mmCIF file of C-alpha atoms in Angstrom:
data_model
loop_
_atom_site.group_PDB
_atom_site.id
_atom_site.type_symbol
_atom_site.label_atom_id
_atom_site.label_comp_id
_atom_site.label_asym_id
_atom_site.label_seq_id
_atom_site.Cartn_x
_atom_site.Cartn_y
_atom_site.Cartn_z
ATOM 1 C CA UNK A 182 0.000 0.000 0.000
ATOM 2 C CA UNK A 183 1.493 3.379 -0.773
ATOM 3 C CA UNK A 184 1.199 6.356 1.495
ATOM 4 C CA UNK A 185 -0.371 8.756 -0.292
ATOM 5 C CA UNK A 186 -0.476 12.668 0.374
ATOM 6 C CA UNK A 187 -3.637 15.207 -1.317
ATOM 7 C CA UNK A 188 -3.621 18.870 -0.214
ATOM 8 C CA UNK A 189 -6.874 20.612 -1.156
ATOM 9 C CA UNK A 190 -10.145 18.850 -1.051
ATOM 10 C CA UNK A 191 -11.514 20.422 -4.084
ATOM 11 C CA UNK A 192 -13.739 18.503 -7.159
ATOM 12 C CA UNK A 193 -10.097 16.910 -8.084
ATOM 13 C CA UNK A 194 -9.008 15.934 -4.289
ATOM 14 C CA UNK A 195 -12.184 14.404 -3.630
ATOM 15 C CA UNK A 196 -12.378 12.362 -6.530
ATOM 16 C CA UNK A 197 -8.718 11.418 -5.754
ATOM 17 C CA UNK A 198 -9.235 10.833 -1.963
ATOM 18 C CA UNK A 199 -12.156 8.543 -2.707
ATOM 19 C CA UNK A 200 -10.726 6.702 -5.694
ATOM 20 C CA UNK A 201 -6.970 6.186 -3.946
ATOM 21 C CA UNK A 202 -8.760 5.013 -0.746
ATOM 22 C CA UNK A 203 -10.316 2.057 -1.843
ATOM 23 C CA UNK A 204 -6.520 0.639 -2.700
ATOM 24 C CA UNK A 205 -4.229 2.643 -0.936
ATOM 25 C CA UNK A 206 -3.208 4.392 2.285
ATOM 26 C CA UNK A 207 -4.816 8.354 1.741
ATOM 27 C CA UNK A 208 -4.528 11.244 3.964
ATOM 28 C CA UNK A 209 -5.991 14.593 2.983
ATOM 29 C CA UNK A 210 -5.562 18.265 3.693
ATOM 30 C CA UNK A 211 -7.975 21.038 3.701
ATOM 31 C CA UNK A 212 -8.423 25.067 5.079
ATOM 32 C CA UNK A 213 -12.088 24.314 4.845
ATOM 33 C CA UNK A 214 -14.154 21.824 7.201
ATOM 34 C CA UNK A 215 -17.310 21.726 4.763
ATOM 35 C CA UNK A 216 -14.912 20.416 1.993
ATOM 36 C CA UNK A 217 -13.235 17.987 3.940
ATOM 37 C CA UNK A 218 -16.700 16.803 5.119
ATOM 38 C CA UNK A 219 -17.882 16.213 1.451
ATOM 39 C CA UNK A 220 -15.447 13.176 0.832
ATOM 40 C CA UNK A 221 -18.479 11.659 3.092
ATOM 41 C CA UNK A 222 -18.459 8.044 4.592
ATOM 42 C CA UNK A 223 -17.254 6.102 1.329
ATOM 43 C CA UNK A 224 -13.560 7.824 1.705
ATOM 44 C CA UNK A 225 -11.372 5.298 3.785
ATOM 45 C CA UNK A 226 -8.357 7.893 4.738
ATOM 46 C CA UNK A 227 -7.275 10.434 7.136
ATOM 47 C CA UNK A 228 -8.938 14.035 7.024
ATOM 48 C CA UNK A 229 -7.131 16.936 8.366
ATOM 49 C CA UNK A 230 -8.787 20.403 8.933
ATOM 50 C CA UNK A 231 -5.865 22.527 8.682
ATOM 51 C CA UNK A 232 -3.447 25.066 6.784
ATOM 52 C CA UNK A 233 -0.745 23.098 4.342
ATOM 53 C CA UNK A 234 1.150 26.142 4.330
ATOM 54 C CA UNK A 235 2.122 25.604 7.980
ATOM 55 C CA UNK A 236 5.276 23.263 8.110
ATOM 56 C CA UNK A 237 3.398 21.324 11.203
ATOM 57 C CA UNK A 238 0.572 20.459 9.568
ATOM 58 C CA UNK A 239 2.565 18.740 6.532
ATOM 59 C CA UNK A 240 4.829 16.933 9.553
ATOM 60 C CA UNK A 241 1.413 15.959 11.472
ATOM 61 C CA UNK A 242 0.342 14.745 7.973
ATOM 62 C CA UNK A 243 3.522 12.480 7.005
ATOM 63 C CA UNK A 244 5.058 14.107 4.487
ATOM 64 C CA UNK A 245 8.498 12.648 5.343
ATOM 65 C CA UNK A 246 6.548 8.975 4.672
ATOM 66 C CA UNK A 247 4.551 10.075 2.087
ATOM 67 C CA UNK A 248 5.641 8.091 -1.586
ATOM 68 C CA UNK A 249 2.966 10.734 -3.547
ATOM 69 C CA UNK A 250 1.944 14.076 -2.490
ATOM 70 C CA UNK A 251 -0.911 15.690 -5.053
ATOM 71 C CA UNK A 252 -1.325 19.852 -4.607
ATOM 72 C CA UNK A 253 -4.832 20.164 -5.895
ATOM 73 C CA UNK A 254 -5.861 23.731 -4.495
ATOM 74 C CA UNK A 255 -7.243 25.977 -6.944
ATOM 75 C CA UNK A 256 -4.377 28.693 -5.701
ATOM 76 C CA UNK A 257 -1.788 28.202 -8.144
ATOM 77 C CA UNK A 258 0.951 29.685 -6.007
ATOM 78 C CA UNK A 259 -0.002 27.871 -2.759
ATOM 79 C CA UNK A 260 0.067 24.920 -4.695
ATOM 80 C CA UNK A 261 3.495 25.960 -6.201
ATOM 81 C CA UNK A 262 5.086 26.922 -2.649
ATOM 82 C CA UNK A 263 4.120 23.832 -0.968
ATOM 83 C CA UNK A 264 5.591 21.682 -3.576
ATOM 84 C CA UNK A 265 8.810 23.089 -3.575
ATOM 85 C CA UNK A 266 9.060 22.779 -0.047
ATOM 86 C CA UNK A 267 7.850 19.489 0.045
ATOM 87 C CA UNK A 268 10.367 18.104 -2.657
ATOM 88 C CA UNK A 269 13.680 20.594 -0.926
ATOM 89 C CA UNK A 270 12.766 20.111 2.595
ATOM 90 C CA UNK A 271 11.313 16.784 2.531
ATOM 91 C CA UNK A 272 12.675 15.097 -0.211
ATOM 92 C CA UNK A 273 9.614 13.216 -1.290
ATOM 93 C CA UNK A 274 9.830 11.743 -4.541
ATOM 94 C CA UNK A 275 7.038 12.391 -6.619
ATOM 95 C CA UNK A 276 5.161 15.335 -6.021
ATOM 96 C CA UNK A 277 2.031 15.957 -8.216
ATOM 97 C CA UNK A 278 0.988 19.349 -8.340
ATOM 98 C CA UNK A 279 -2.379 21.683 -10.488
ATOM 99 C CA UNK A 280 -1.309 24.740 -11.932
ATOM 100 C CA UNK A 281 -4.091 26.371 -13.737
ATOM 101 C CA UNK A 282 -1.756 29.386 -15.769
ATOM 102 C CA UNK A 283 0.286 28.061 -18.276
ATOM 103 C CA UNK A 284 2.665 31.152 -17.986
ATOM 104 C CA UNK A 285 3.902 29.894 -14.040
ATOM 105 C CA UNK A 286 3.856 26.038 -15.446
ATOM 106 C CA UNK A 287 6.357 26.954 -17.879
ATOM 107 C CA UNK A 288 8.579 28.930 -15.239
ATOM 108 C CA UNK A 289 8.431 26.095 -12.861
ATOM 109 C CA UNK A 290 8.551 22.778 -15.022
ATOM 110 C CA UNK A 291 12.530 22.640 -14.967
ATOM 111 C CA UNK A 292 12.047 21.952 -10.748
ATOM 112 C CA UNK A 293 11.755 17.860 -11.543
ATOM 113 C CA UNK A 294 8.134 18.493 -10.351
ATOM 114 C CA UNK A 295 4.876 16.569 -11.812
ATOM 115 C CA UNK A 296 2.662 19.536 -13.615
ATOM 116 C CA UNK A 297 -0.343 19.356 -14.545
ATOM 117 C CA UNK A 298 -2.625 21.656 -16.297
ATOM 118 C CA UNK A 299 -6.123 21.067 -16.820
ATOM 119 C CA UNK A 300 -6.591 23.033 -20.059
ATOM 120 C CA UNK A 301 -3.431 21.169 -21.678
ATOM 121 C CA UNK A 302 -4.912 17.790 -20.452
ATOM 122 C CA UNK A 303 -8.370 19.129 -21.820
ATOM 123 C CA UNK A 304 -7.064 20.250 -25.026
ATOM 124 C CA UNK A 305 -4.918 16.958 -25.459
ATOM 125 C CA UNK A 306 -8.187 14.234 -25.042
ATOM 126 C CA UNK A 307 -9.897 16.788 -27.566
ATOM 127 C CA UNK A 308 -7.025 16.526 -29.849
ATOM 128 C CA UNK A 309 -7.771 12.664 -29.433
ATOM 129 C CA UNK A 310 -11.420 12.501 -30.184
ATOM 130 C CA UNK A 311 -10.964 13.874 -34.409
ATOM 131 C CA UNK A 312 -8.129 11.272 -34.510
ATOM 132 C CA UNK B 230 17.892 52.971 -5.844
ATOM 133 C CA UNK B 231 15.563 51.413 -8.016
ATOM 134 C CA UNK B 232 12.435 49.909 -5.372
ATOM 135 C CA UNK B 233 9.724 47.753 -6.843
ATOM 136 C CA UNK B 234 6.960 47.104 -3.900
ATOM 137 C CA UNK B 235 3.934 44.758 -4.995
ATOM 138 C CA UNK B 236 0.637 45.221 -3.022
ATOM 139 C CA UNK B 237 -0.643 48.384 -2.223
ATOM 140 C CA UNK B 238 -2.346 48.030 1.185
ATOM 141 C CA UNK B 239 -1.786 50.249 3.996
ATOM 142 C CA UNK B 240 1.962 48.920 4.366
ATOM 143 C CA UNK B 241 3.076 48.947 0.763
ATOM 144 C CA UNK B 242 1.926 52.366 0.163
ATOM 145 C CA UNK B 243 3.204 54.118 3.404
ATOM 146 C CA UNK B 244 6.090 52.653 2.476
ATOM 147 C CA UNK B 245 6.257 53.594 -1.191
ATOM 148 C CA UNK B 246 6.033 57.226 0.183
ATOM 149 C CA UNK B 247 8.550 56.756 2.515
ATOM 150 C CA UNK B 248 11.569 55.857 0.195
ATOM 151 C CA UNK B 249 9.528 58.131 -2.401
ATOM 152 C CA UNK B 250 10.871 61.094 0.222
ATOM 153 C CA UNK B 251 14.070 59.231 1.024
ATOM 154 C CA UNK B 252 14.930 59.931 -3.372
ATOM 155 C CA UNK B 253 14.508 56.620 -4.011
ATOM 156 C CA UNK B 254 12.694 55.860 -7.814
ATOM 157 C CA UNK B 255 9.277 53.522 -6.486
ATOM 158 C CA UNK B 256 7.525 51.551 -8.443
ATOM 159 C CA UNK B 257 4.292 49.859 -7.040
ATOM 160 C CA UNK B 258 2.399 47.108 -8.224
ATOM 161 C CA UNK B 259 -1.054 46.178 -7.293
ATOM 162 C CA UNK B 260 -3.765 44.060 -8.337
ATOM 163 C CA UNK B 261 -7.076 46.363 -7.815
ATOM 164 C CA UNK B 262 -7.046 48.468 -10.960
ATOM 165 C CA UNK B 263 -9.502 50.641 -9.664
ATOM 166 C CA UNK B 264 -7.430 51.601 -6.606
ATOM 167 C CA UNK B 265 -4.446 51.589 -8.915
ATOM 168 C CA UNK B 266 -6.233 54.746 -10.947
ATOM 169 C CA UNK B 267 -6.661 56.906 -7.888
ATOM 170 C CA UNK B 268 -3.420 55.763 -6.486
ATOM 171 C CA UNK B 269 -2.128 57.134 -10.261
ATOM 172 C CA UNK B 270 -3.942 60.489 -9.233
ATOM 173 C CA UNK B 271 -2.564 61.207 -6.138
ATOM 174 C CA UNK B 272 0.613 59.847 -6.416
ATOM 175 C CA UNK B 273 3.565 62.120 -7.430
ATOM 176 C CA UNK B 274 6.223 60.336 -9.018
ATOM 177 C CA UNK B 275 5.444 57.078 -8.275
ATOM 178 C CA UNK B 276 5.059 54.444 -10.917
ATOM 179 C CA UNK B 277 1.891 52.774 -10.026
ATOM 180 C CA UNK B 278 1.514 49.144 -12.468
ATOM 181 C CA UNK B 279 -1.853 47.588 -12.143
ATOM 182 C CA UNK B 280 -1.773 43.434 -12.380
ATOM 183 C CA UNK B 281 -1.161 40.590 -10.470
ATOM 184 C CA UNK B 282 2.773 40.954 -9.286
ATOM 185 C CA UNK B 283 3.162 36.780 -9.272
ATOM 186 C CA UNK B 284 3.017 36.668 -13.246
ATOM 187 C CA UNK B 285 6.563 37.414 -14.437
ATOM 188 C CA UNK B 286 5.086 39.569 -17.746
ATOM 189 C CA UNK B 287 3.877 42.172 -15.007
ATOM 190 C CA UNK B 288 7.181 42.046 -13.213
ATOM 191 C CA UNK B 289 8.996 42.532 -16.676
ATOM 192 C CA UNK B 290 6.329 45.400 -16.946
ATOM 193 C CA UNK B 291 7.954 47.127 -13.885
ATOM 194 C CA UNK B 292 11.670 46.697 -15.025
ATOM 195 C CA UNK B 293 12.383 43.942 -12.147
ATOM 196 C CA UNK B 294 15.733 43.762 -13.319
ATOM 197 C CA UNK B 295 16.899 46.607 -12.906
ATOM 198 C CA UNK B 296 15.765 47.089 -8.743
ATOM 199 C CA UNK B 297 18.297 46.521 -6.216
ATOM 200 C CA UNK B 298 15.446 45.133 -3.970
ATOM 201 C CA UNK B 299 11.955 43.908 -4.140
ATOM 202 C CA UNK B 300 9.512 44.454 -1.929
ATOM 203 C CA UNK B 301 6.692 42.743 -1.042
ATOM 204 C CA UNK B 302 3.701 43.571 0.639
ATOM 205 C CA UNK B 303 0.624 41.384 0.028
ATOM 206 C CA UNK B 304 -1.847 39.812 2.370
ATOM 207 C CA UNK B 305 -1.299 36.694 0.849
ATOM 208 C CA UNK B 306 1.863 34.471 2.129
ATOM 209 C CA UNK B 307 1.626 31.891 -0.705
ATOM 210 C CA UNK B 308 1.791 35.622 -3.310
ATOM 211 C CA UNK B 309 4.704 37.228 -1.594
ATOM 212 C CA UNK B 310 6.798 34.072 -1.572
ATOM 213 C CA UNK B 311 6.263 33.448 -5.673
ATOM 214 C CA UNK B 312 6.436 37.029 -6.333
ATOM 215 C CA UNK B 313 10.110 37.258 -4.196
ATOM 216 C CA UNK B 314 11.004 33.805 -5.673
ATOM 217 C CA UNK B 315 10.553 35.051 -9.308
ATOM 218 C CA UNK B 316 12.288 38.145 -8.464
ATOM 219 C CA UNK B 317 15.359 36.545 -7.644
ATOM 220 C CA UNK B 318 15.131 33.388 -10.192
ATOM 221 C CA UNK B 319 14.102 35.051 -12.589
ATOM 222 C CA UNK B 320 14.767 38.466 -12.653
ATOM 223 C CA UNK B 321 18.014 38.282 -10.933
ATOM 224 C CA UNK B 322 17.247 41.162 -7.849
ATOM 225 C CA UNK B 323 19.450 40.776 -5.175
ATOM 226 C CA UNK B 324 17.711 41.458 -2.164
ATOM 227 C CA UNK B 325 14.233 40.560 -1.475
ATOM 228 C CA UNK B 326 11.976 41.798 1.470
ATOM 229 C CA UNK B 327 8.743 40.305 2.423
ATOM 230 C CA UNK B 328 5.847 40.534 4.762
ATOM 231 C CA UNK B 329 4.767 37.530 6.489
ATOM 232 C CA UNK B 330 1.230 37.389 7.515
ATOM 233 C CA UNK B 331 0.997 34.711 9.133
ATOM 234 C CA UNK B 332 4.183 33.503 11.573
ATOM 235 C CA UNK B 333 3.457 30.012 10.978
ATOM 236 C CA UNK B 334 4.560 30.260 7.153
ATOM 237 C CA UNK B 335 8.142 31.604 8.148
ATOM 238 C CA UNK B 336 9.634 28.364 7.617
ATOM 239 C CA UNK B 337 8.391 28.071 4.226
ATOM 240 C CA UNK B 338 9.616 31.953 3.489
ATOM 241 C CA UNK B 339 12.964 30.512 4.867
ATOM 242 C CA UNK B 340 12.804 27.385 2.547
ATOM 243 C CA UNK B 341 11.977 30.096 -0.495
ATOM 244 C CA UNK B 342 15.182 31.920 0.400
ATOM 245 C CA UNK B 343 13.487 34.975 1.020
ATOM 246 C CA UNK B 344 16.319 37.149 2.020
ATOM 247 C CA UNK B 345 14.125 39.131 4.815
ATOM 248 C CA UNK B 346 10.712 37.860 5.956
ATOM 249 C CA UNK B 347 9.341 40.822 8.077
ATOM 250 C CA UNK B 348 7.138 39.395 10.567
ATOM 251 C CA UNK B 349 4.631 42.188 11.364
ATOM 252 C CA UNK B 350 2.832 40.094 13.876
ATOM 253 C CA UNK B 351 5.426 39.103 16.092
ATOM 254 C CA UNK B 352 6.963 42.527 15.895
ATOM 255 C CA UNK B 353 3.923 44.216 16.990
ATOM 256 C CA UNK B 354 3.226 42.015 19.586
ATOM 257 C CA UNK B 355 6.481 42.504 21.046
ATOM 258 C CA UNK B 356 6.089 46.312 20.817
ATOM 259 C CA UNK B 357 2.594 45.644 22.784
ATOM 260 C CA UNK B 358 4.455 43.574 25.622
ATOM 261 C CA UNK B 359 6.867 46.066 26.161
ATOM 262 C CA UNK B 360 4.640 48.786 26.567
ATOM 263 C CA UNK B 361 2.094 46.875 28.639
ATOM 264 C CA UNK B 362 5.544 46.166 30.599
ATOM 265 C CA UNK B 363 4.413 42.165 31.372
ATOM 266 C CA UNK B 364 7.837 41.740 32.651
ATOM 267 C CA UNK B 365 10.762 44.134 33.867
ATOM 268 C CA UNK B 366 13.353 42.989 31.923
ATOM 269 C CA UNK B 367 12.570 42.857 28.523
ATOM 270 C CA UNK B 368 15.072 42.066 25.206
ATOM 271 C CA UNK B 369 14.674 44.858 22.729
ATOM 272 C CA UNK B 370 16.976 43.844 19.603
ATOM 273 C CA UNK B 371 19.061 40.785 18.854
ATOM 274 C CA UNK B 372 22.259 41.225 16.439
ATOM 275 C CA UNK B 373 24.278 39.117 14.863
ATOM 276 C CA UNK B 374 21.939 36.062 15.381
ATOM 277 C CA UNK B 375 21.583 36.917 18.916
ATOM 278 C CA UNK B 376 24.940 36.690 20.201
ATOM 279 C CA UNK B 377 25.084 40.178 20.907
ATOM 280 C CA UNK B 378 21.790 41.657 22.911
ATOM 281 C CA UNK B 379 20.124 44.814 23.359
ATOM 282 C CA UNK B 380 18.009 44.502 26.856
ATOM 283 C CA UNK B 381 15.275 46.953 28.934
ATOM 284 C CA UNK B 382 15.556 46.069 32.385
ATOM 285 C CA UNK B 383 13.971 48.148 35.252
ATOM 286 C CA UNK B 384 15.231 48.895 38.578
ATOM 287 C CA UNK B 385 12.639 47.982 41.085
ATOM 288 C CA UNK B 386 13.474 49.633 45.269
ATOM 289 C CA UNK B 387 15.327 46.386 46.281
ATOM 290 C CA UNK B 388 17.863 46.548 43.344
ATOM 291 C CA UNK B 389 21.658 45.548 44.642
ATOM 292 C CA UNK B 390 22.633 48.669 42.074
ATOM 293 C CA UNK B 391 19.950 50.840 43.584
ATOM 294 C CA UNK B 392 21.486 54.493 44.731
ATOM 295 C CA UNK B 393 24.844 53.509 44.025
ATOM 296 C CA UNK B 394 26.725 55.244 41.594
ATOM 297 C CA UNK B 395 28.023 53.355 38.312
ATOM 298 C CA UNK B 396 31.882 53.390 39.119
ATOM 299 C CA UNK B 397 30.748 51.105 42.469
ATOM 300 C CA UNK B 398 28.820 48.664 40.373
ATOM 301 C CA UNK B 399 30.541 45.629 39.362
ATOM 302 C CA UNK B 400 29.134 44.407 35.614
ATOM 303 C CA UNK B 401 29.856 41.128 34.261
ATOM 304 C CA UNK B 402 32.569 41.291 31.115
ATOM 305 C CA UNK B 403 30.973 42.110 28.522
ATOM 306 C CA UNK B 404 28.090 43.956 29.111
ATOM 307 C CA UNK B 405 27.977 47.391 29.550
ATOM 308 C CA UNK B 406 24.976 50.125 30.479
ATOM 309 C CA UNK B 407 23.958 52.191 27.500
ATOM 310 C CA UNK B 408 21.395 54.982 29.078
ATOM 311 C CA UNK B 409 19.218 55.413 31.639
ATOM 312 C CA UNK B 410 15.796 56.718 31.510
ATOM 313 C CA UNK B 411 14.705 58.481 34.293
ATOM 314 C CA UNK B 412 11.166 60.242 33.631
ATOM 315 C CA UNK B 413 11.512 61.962 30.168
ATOM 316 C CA UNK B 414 15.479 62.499 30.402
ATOM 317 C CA UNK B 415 17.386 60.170 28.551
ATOM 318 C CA UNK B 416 21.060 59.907 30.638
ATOM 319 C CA UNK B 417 24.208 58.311 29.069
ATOM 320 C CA UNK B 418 25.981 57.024 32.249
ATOM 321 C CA UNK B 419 29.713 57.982 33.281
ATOM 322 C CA UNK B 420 31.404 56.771 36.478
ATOM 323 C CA UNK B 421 29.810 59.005 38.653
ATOM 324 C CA UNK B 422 25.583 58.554 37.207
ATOM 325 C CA UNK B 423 23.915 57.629 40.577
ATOM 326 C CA UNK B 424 21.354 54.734 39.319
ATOM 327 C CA UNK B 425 17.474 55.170 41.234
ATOM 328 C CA UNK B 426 15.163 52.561 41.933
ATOM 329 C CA UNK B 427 12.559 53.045 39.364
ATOM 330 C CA UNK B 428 14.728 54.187 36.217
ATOM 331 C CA UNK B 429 14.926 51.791 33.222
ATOM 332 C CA UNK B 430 18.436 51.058 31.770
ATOM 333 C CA UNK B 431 18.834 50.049 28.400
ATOM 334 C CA UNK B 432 22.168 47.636 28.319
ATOM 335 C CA UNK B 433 23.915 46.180 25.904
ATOM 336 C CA UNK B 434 25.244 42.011 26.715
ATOM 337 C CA UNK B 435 26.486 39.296 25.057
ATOM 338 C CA UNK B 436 24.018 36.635 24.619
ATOM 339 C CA UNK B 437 25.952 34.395 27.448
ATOM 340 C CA UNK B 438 26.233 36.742 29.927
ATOM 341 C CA UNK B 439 23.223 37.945 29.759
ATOM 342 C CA UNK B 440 21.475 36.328 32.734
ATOM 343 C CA UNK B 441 25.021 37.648 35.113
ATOM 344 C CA UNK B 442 23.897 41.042 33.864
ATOM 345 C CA UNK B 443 20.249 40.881 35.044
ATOM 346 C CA UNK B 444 21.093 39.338 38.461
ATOM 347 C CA UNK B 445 23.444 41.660 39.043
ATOM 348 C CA UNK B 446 21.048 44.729 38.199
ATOM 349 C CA UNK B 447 17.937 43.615 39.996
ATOM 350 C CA UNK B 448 19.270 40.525 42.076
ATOM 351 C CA UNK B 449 16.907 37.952 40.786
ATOM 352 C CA UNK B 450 17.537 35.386 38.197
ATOM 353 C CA UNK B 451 15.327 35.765 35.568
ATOM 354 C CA UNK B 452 15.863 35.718 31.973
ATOM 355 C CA UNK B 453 15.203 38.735 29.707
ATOM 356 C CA UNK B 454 11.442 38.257 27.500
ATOM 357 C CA UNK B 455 12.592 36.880 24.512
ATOM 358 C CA UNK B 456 11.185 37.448 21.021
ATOM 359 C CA UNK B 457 10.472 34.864 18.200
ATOM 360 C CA UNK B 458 14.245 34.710 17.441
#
């Protein structure tokens, strides 16, 4: 089972946490109670109500333990921040993160860090429905 | 010197005036276009650039390269991080200030290598305790990562240094009385200043001495207030 890291409880952490969680070990983080709460009784994880910007919270959470961490806030730079601290300070090996402007993806891809980018992915499975 | 400050809240624009006065060339980035217009109006000789200070295009906009230091001022931690991060990856600027909002996010302005997180909170709530006086000795300023230490200590009746004058007072090495305040007078001690119970002395101590000073000032052990450092 891998230990498996989601910061923000958003559409795309939700339908992570609950997905992952059937299979593997899945701990999320979220600012806002009402989101965590939505992952409802099917998720089969860790929730913690609390701010991923604070370097306790990521401890409390495992991050040193963690073999994926996925930064799916909407907040581009939050989600930028935390995943360079994650992969510097904690030296976790894959790190996953959403970056909605394509401008700041560019800037940051050279880090080694996974980025995705909804309207590239969007654009791409278009691309594949003419061929 | 070339200053770019991003946000334009109460602290980034007092400041913008400030080293606008100081002859220093400004230039101050904010988000809130419409603020940015009046700003524009009552602004003298201030470049005011209206956009979101974490995409690089509107740091280009306001000649990044060419500041000696970046400023910045949002309310957001995650912002002021990326936007001092670009600055210095990107851009090149050499020294980067930034305000902290909240103090739990210092480590991850540390981890940035934000050259100077400011952390308003923990300032102000030191300036709060030391005018509420919680304690009478009190640590003003550290230097040189707090080996060397500015300290506030006051001299309560049953001081051992109470009416004596400062030639009959024996100081630990390395520490050494800076003034006293008595009432509104500010005295710098010689030999012969007479110290009264009830003045405040500002001293200056190494860091490992510091505790010989106090005990030797007010006779008690205790150790000086600390701040977050």
């Amino acid at each position: 089972m891998k230990y498996i890291l989601i910061v923000g409880c958003g559409k795309s952490g939700k339908g992570l946490g609950l997905e992952l969680s059937k299979t593997e070990n899945v701990v999320v983080v979220d600012r806002s109670l009402r989101s965590l709460d939505s992952l409802g009784d099917d998720f089969n994880g860790k929730k913690i109500w609390a701010d991923a910007m604070d370097t306790n919270t990521l401890e409390q959470a495992g991050v040193k333990e963690a073999d994926v961490v996925f930064l799916l806030t909407g907040n581009d730079n939050l989600n930028l921040v935390v995943s360079k601290v994650v992969k510097r300070k904690y030296g976790v090996k894959k790190v996953v993160l959403q970056v909605n402007d394509i401008a700041k993806e560019k800037i940051f891809k050279e880090e080694g860090l996974n980025i995705i980018n909804r309207t590239n992915l969007i654009v791409e499975v278009l691309n594949k429905c003419i061929s | 010197m070339y200053i770019v400050i991003a946000g334009a809240g109460r602290l980034g624009l007092v400041l913008a005036k400030k080293l606008k006065e100081d002859d220093h060339s400004v230039c101050l980035i904010d988000k809130n276009e419409s603020l940015c217009n009046r700003l524009a109006g009552e602004l003298k000789g201030i470049m005011i650039i209206a956009g979101d200070a974490t995409y690089p295009q509107v740091l280009s906009q306001a000649k990044i390269e060419k500041a000696a230091v970046c400023v910045s001022a949002a309310s957001s931690d995650e912002d002021n991080i990326i936007i001092c991060h670009l600055a210095k990856e990107l851009f090149g600027v050499k020294r980067t200030v930034a305000r902290v909002n909240d103090p739990k996010h210092i480590p991850l302005y540390k981890y940035m290598e934000i050259d100077n997180p400011v952390d308003s909170t923990s300032i102000i709530a030191r300036i709060v305790e030391e005018e509420a006086s919680f304690t009478d000795v009190m640590s003003l300023l550290s230097i040189k990562k707090g080996r060397l230490s500015i300290v506030r200590v006051d001299i309560p009746e049953d001081a051992p240094v109470a009416n004596k004058s400062l030639k009959d007072i024996s100081l630990p090495p390395n520490s050494v009385l800076v003034s006293v305040i008595r009432g509104p007078d500010i005295i710098i001690p010689y030999g012969s200043t007479e110290i009264l119970p009830g003045d405040e002395i500002i001293a200056a101590t190494l860091i490992d001495v510091e505790k010989d000073l106090i005990k030797a000032l007010i006779g008690k052990n205790i150790g000086a207030a600390k701040d977050n450092h």
